[in-house]
mmCIF file with all atom_site columns, C-alpha atoms in Angstrom:
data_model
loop_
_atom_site.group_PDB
_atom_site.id
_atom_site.type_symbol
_atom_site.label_atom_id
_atom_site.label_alt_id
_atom_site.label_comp_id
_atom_site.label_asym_id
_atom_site.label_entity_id
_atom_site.label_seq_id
_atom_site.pdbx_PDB_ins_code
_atom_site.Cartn_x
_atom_site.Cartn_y
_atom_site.Cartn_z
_atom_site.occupancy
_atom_site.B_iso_or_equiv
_atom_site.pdbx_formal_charge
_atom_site.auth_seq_id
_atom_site.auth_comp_id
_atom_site.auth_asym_id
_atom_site.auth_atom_id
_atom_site.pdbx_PDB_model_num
ATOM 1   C CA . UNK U 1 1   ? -5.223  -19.804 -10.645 1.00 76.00 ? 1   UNK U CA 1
ATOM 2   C CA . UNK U 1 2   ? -2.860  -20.921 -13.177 1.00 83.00 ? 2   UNK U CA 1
ATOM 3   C CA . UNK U 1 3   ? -4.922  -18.824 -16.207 1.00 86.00 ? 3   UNK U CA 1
ATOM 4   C CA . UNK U 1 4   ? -4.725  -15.916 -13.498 1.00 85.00 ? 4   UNK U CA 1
ATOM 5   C CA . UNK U 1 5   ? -1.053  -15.961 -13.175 1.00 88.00 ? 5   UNK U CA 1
ATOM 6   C CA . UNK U 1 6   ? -0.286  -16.575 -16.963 1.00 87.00 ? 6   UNK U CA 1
ATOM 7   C CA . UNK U 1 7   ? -2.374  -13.371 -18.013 1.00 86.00 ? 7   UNK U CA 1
ATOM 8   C CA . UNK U 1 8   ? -0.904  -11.185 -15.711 1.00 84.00 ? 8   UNK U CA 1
ATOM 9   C CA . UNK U 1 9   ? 2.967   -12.172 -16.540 1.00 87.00 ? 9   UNK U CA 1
ATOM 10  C CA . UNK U 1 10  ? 2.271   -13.198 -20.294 1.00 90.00 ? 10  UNK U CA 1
ATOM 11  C CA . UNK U 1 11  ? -1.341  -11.333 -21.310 1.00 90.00 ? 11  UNK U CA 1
ATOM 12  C CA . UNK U 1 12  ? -0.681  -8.255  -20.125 1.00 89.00 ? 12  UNK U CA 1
ATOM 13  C CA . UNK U 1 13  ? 2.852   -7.658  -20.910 1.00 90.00 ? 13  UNK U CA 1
ATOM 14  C CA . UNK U 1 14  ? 2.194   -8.420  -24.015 1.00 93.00 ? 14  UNK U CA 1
ATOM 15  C CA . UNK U 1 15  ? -0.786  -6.468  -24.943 1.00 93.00 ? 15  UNK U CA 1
ATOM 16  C CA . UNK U 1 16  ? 1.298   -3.510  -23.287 1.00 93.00 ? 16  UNK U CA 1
ATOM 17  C CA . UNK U 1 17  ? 3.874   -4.100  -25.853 1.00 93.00 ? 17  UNK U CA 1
ATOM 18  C CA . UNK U 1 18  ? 0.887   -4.168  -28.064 1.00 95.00 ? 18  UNK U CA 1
ATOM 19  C CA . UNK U 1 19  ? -0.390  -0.866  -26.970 1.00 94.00 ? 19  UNK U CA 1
ATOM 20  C CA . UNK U 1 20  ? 3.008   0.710   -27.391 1.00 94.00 ? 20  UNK U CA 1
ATOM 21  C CA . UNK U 1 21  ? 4.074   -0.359  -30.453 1.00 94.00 ? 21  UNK U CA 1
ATOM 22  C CA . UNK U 1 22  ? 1.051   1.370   -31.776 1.00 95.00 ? 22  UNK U CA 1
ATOM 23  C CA . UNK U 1 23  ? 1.336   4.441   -29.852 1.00 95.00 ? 23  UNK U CA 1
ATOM 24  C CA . UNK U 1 24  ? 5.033   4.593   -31.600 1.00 95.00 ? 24  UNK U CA 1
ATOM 25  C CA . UNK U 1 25  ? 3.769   3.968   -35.002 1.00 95.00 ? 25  UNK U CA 1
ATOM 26  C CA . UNK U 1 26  ? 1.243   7.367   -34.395 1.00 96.00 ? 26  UNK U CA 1
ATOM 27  C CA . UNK U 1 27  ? 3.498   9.614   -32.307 1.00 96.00 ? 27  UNK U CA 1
ATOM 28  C CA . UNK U 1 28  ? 7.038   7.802   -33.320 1.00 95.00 ? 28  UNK U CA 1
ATOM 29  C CA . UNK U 1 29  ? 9.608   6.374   -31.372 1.00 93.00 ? 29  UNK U CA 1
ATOM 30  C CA . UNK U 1 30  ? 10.937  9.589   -29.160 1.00 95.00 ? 30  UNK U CA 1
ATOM 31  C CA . UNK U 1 31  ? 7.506   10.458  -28.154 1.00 95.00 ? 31  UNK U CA 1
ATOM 32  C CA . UNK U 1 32  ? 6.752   7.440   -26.845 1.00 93.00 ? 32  UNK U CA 1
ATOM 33  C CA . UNK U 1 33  ? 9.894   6.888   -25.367 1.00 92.00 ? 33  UNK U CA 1
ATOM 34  C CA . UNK U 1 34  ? 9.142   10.341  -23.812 1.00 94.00 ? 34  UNK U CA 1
ATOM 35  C CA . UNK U 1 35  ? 5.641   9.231   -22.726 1.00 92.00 ? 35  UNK U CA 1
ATOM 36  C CA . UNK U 1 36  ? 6.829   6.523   -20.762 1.00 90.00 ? 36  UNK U CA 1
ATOM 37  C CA . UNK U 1 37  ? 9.805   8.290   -18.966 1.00 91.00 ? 37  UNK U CA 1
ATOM 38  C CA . UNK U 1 38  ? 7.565   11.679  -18.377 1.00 92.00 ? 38  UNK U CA 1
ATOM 39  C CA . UNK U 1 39  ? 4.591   9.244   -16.908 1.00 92.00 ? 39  UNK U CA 1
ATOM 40  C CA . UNK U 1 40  ? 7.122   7.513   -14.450 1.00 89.00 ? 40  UNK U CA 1
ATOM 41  C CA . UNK U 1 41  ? 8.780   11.059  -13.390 1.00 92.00 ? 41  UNK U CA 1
ATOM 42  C CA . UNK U 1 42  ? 5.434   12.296  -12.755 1.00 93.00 ? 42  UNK U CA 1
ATOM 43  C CA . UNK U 1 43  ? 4.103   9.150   -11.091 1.00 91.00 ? 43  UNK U CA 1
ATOM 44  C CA . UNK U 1 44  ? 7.325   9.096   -8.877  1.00 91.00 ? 44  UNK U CA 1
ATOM 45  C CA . UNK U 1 45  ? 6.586   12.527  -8.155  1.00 93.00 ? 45  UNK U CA 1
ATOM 46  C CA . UNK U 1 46  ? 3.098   11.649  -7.333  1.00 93.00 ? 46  UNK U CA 1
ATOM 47  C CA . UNK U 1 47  ? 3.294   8.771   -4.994  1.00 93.00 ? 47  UNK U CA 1
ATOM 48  C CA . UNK U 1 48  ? 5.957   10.571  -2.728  1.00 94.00 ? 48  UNK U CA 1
ATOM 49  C CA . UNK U 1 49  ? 3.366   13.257  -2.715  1.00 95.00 ? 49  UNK U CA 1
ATOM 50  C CA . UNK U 1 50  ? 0.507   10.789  -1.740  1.00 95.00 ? 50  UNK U CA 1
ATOM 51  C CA . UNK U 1 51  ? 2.880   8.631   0.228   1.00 94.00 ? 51  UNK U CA 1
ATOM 52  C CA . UNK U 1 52  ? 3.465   11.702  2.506   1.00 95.00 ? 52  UNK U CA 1
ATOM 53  C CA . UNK U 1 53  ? -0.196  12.928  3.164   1.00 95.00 ? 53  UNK U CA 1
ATOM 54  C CA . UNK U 1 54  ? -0.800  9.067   3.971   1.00 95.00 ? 54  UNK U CA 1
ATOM 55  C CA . UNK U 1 55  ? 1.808   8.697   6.355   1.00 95.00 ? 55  UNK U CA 1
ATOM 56  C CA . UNK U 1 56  ? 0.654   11.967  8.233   1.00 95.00 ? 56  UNK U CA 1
ATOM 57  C CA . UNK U 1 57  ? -2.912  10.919  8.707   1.00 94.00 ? 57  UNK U CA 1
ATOM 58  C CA . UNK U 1 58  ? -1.469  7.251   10.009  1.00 93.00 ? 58  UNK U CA 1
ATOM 59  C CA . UNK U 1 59  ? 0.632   9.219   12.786  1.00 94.00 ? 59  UNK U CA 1
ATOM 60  C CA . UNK U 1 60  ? -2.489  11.799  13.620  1.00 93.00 ? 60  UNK U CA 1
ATOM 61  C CA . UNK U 1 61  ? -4.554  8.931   13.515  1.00 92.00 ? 61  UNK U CA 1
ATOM 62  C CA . UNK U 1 62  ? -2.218  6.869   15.972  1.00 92.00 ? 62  UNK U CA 1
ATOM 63  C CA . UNK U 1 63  ? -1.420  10.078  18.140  1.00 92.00 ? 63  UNK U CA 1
ATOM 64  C CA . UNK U 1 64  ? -5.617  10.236  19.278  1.00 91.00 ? 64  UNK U CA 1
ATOM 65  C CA . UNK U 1 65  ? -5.728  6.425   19.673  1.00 89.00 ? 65  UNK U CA 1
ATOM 66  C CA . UNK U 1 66  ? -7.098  5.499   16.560  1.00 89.00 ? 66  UNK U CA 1
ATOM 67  C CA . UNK U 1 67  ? -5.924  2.234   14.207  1.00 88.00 ? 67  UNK U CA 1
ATOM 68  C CA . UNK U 1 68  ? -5.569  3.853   10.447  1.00 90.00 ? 68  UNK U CA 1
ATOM 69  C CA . UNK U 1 69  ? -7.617  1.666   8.386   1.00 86.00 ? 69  UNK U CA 1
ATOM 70  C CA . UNK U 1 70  ? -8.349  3.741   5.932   1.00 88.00 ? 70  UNK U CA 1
ATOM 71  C CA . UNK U 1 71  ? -4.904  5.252   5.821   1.00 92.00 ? 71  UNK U CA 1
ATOM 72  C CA . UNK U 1 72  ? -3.309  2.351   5.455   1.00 91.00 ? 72  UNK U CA 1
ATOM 73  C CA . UNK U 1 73  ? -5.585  1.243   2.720   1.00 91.00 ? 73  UNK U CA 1
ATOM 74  C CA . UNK U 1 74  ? -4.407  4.176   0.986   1.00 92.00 ? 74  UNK U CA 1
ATOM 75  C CA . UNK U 1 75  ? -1.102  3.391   1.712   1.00 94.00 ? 75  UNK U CA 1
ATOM 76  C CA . UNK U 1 76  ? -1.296  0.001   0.448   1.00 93.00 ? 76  UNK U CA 1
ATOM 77  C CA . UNK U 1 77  ? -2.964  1.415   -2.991  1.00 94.00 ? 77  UNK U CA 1
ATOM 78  C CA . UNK U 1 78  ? -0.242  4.214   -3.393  1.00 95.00 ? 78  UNK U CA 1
ATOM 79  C CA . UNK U 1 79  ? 2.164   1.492   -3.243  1.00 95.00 ? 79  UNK U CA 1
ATOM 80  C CA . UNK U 1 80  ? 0.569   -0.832  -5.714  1.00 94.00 ? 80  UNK U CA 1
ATOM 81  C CA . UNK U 1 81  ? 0.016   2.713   -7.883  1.00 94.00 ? 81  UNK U CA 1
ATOM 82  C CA . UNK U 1 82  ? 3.607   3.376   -8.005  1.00 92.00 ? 82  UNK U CA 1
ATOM 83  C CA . UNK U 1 83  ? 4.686   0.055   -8.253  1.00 91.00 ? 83  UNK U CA 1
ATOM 84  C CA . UNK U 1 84  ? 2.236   -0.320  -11.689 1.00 91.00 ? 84  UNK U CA 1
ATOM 85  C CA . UNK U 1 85  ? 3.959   2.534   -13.094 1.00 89.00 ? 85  UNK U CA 1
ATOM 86  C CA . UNK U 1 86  ? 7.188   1.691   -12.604 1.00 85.00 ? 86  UNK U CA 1
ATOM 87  C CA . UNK U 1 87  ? 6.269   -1.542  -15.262 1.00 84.00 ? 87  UNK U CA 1
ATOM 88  C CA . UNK U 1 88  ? 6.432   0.576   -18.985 1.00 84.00 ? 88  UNK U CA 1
ATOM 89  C CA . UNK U 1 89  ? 2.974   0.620   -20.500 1.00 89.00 ? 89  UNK U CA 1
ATOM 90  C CA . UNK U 1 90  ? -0.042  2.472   -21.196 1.00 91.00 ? 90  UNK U CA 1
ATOM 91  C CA . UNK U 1 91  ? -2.874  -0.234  -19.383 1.00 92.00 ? 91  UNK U CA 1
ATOM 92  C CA . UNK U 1 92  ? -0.119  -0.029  -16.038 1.00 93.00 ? 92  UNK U CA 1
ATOM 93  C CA . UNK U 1 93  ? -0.270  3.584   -16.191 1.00 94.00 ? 93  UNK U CA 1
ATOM 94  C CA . UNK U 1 94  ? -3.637  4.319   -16.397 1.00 94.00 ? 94  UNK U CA 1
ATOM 95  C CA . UNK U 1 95  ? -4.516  1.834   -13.857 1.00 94.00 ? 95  UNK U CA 1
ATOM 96  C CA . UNK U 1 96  ? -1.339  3.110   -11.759 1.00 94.00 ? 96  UNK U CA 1
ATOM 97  C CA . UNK U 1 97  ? -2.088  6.987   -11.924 1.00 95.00 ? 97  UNK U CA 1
ATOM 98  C CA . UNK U 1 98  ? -5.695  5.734   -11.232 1.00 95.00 ? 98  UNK U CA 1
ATOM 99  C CA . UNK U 1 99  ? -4.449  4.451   -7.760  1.00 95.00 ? 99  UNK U CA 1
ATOM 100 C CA . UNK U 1 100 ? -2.333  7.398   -6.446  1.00 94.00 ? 100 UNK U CA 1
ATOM 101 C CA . UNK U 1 101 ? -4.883  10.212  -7.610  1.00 93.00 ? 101 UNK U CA 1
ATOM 102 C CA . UNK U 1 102 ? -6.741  11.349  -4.682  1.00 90.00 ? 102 UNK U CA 1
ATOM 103 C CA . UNK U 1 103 ? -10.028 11.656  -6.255  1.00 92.00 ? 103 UNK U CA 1
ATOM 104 C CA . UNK U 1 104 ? -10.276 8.333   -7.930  1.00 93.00 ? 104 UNK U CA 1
ATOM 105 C CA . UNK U 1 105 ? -8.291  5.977   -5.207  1.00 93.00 ? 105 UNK U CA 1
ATOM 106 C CA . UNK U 1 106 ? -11.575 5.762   -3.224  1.00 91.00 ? 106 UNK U CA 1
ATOM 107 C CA . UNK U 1 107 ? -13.572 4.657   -5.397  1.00 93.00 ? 107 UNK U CA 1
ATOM 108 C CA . UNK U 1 108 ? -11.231 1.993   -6.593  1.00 93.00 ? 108 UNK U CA 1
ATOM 109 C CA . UNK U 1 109 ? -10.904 1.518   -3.334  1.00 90.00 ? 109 UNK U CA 1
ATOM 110 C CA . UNK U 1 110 ? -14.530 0.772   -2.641  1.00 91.00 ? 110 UNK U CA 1
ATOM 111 C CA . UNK U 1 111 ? -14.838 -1.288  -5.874  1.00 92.00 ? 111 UNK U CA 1
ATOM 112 C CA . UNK U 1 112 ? -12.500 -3.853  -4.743  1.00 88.00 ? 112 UNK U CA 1
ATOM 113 C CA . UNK U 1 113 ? -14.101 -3.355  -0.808  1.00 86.00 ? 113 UNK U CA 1
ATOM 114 C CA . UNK U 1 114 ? -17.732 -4.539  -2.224  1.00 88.00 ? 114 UNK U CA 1
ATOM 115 C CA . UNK U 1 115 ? -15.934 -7.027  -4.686  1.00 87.00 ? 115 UNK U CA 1
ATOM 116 C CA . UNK U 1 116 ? -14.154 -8.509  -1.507  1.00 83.00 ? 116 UNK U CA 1
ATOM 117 C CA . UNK U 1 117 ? -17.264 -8.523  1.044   1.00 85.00 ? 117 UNK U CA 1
ATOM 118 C CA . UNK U 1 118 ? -19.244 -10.351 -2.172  1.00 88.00 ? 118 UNK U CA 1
ATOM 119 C CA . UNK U 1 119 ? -16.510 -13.151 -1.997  1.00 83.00 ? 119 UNK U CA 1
ATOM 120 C CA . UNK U 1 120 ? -17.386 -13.579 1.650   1.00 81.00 ? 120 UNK U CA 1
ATOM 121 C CA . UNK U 1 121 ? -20.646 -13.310 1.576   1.00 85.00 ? 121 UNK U CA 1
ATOM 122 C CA . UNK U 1 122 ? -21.315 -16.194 -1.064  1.00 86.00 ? 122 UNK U CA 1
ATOM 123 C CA . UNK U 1 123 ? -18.702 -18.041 0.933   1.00 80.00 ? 123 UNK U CA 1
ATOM 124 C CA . UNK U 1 124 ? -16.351 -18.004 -2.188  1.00 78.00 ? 124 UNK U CA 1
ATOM 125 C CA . UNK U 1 125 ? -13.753 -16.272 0.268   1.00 73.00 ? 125 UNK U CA 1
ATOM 126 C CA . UNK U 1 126 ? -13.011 -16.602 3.861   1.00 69.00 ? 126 UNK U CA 1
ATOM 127 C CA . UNK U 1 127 ? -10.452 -14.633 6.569   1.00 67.00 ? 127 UNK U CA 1
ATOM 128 C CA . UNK U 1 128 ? -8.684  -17.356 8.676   1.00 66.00 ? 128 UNK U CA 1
ATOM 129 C CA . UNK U 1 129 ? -6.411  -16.410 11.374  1.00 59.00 ? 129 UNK U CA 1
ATOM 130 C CA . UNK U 1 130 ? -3.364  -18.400 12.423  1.00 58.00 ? 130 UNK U CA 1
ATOM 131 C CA . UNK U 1 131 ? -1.388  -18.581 15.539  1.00 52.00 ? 131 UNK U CA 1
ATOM 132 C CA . UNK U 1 132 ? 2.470   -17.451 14.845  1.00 54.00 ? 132 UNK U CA 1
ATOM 133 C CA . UNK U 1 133 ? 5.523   -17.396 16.523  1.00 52.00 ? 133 UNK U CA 1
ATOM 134 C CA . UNK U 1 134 ? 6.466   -20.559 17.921  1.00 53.00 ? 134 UNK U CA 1
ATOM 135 C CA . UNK U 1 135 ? 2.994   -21.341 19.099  1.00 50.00 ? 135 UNK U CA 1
ATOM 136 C CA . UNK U 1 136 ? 1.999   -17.918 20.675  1.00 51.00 ? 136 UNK U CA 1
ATOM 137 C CA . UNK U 1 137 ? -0.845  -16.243 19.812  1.00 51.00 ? 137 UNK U CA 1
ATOM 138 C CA . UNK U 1 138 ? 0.997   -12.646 19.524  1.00 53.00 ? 138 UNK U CA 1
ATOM 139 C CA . UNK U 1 139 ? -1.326  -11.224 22.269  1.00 52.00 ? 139 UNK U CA 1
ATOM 140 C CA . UNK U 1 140 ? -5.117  -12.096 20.979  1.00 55.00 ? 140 UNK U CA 1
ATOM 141 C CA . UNK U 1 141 ? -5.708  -13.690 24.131  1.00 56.00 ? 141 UNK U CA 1
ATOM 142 C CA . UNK U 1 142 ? -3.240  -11.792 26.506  1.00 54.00 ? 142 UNK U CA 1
ATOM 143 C CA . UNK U 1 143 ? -4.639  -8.704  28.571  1.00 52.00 ? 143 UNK U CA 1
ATOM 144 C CA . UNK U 1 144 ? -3.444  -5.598  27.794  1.00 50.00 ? 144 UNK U CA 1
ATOM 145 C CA . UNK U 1 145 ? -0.257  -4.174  28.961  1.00 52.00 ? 145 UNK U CA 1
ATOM 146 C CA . UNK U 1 146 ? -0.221  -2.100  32.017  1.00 53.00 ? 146 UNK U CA 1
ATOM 147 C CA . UNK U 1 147 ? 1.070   0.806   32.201  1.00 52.00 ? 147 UNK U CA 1
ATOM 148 C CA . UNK U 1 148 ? 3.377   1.883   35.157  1.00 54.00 ? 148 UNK U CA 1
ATOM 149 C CA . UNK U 1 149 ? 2.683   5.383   36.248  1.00 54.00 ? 149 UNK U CA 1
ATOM 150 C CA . UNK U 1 150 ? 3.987   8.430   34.771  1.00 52.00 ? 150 UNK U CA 1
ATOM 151 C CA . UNK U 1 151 ? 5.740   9.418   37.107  1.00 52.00 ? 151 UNK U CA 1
ATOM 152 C CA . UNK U 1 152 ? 10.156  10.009  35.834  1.00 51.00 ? 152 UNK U CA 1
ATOM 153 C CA . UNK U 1 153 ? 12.786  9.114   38.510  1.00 49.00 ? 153 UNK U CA 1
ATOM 154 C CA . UNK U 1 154 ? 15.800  10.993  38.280  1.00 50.00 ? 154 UNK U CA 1
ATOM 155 C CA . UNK U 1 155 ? 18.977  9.090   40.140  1.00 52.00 ? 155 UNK U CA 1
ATOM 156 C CA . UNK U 1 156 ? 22.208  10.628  40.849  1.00 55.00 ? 156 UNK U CA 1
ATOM 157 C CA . UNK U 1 157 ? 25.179  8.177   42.361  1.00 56.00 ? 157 UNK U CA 1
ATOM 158 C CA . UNK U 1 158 ? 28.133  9.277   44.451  1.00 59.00 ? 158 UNK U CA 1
ATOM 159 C CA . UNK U 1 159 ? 31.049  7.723   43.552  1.00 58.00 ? 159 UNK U CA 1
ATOM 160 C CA . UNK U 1 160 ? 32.992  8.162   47.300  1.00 61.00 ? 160 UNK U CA 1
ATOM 161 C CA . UNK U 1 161 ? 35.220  5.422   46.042  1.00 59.00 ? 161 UNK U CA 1
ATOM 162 C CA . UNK U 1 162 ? 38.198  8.515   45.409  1.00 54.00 ? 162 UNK U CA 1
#
C-alpha cells in the first residue's frame, strides 16, 4: 500500500513535471503554459457538460422508480475526470479527458468493472457491510414505509375569539 501511495503523490507528479518540461523544451514555455490552461478551460467546460446529462438521467431514472447505477457510475467518473484535470500535466489529462468523454467513459468504466469482479472472484477483494448510526441498521431490516393515502386535507379555522 505504501509503494501505491508513494507513486501516486511522488511518481507521478514527478514524471508529469517530466513530461512537461519536455513538452516546453519542443513547443516553449507559452505554449505549454497555454496547453495546460486551454486543457483545464475545456475540461471545466466538459465536465459541467457531462455533469448535467448525468444528473438528468439520475432524476428520470428516480422519477420511474429506478436506482441510477449506471448514472451514478458516470457521475462518480466525471468527477474523478475533472478532478484529474484540475492537477497540471499531460498523463492527468489524458487520463482525465479520457473519463468525461462520452464515448470512452464506458469502457473505462467496464475495465475497472471486470478488474473489480476479478478481485472478488479470487477472493483478493471482498464487500463488507457495517451497521451505522448508533447501532441501527439504517433500514436493511426495517419494512418499508407506508404510505398514507393521497388524499390532501384542506383546514380552515375560525377565529370567533373577536
Amino acid at each position: 500500500m505504501f509503494s501505491l501511495l508513494f507513486m501516486l503523490f511522488v511518481g507521478v507528479p514527478l514524471v508529469e513535471l517530466w513530461l512537461l518540461l519536455q513538452v516546453g523544451e519542443r513547443v516553449g514555455a507559452m505554449p505549454t503554459i497555454a496547453l495546460v490552461i486551454g486543457t483545464g478551460i475545456l475540461g471545466a467546460n466538459l465536465a459541467r457538460r457531462e455533469g448535467m446529462r448525468t444528473i438528468e438521467k439520475i432524476n428520470a431514472a428516480m422519477a420511474q422508480g429506478q436506482m441510477p447505477q449506471e448514472a451514478l457510475l458516470d457521475g462518480l467518473a466525471i468527477f474523478l475526470g475533472g478532478t484529474l484535470l484540475l492537477t497540471p500535466g499531460i498523463l492527468t489529462d489524458v487520463l482525465g479527458f479520457s473519463l468525461l468523454f462520452p464515448f470512452t467513459r464506458p469502457f473505462l468504466l467496464a475495465l475497472v468493472s471486470g478488474w473489480i469482479q476479478k478481485k472478488m472472484q479470487s477472493g483478493s477483494a471482498s464487500v463488507h457491510f457495517y451497521q451505522s448510526g448508533f447501532g441501527q441498521d439504517m433500514g436493511m431490516n426495517r419494512p418499508p414505509i407506508e404510505r398514507p393515502d393521497e388524499k390532501i386535507y384542506d383546514q380552515t379555522w375560525d377565529d370567533k375569539s373577536e
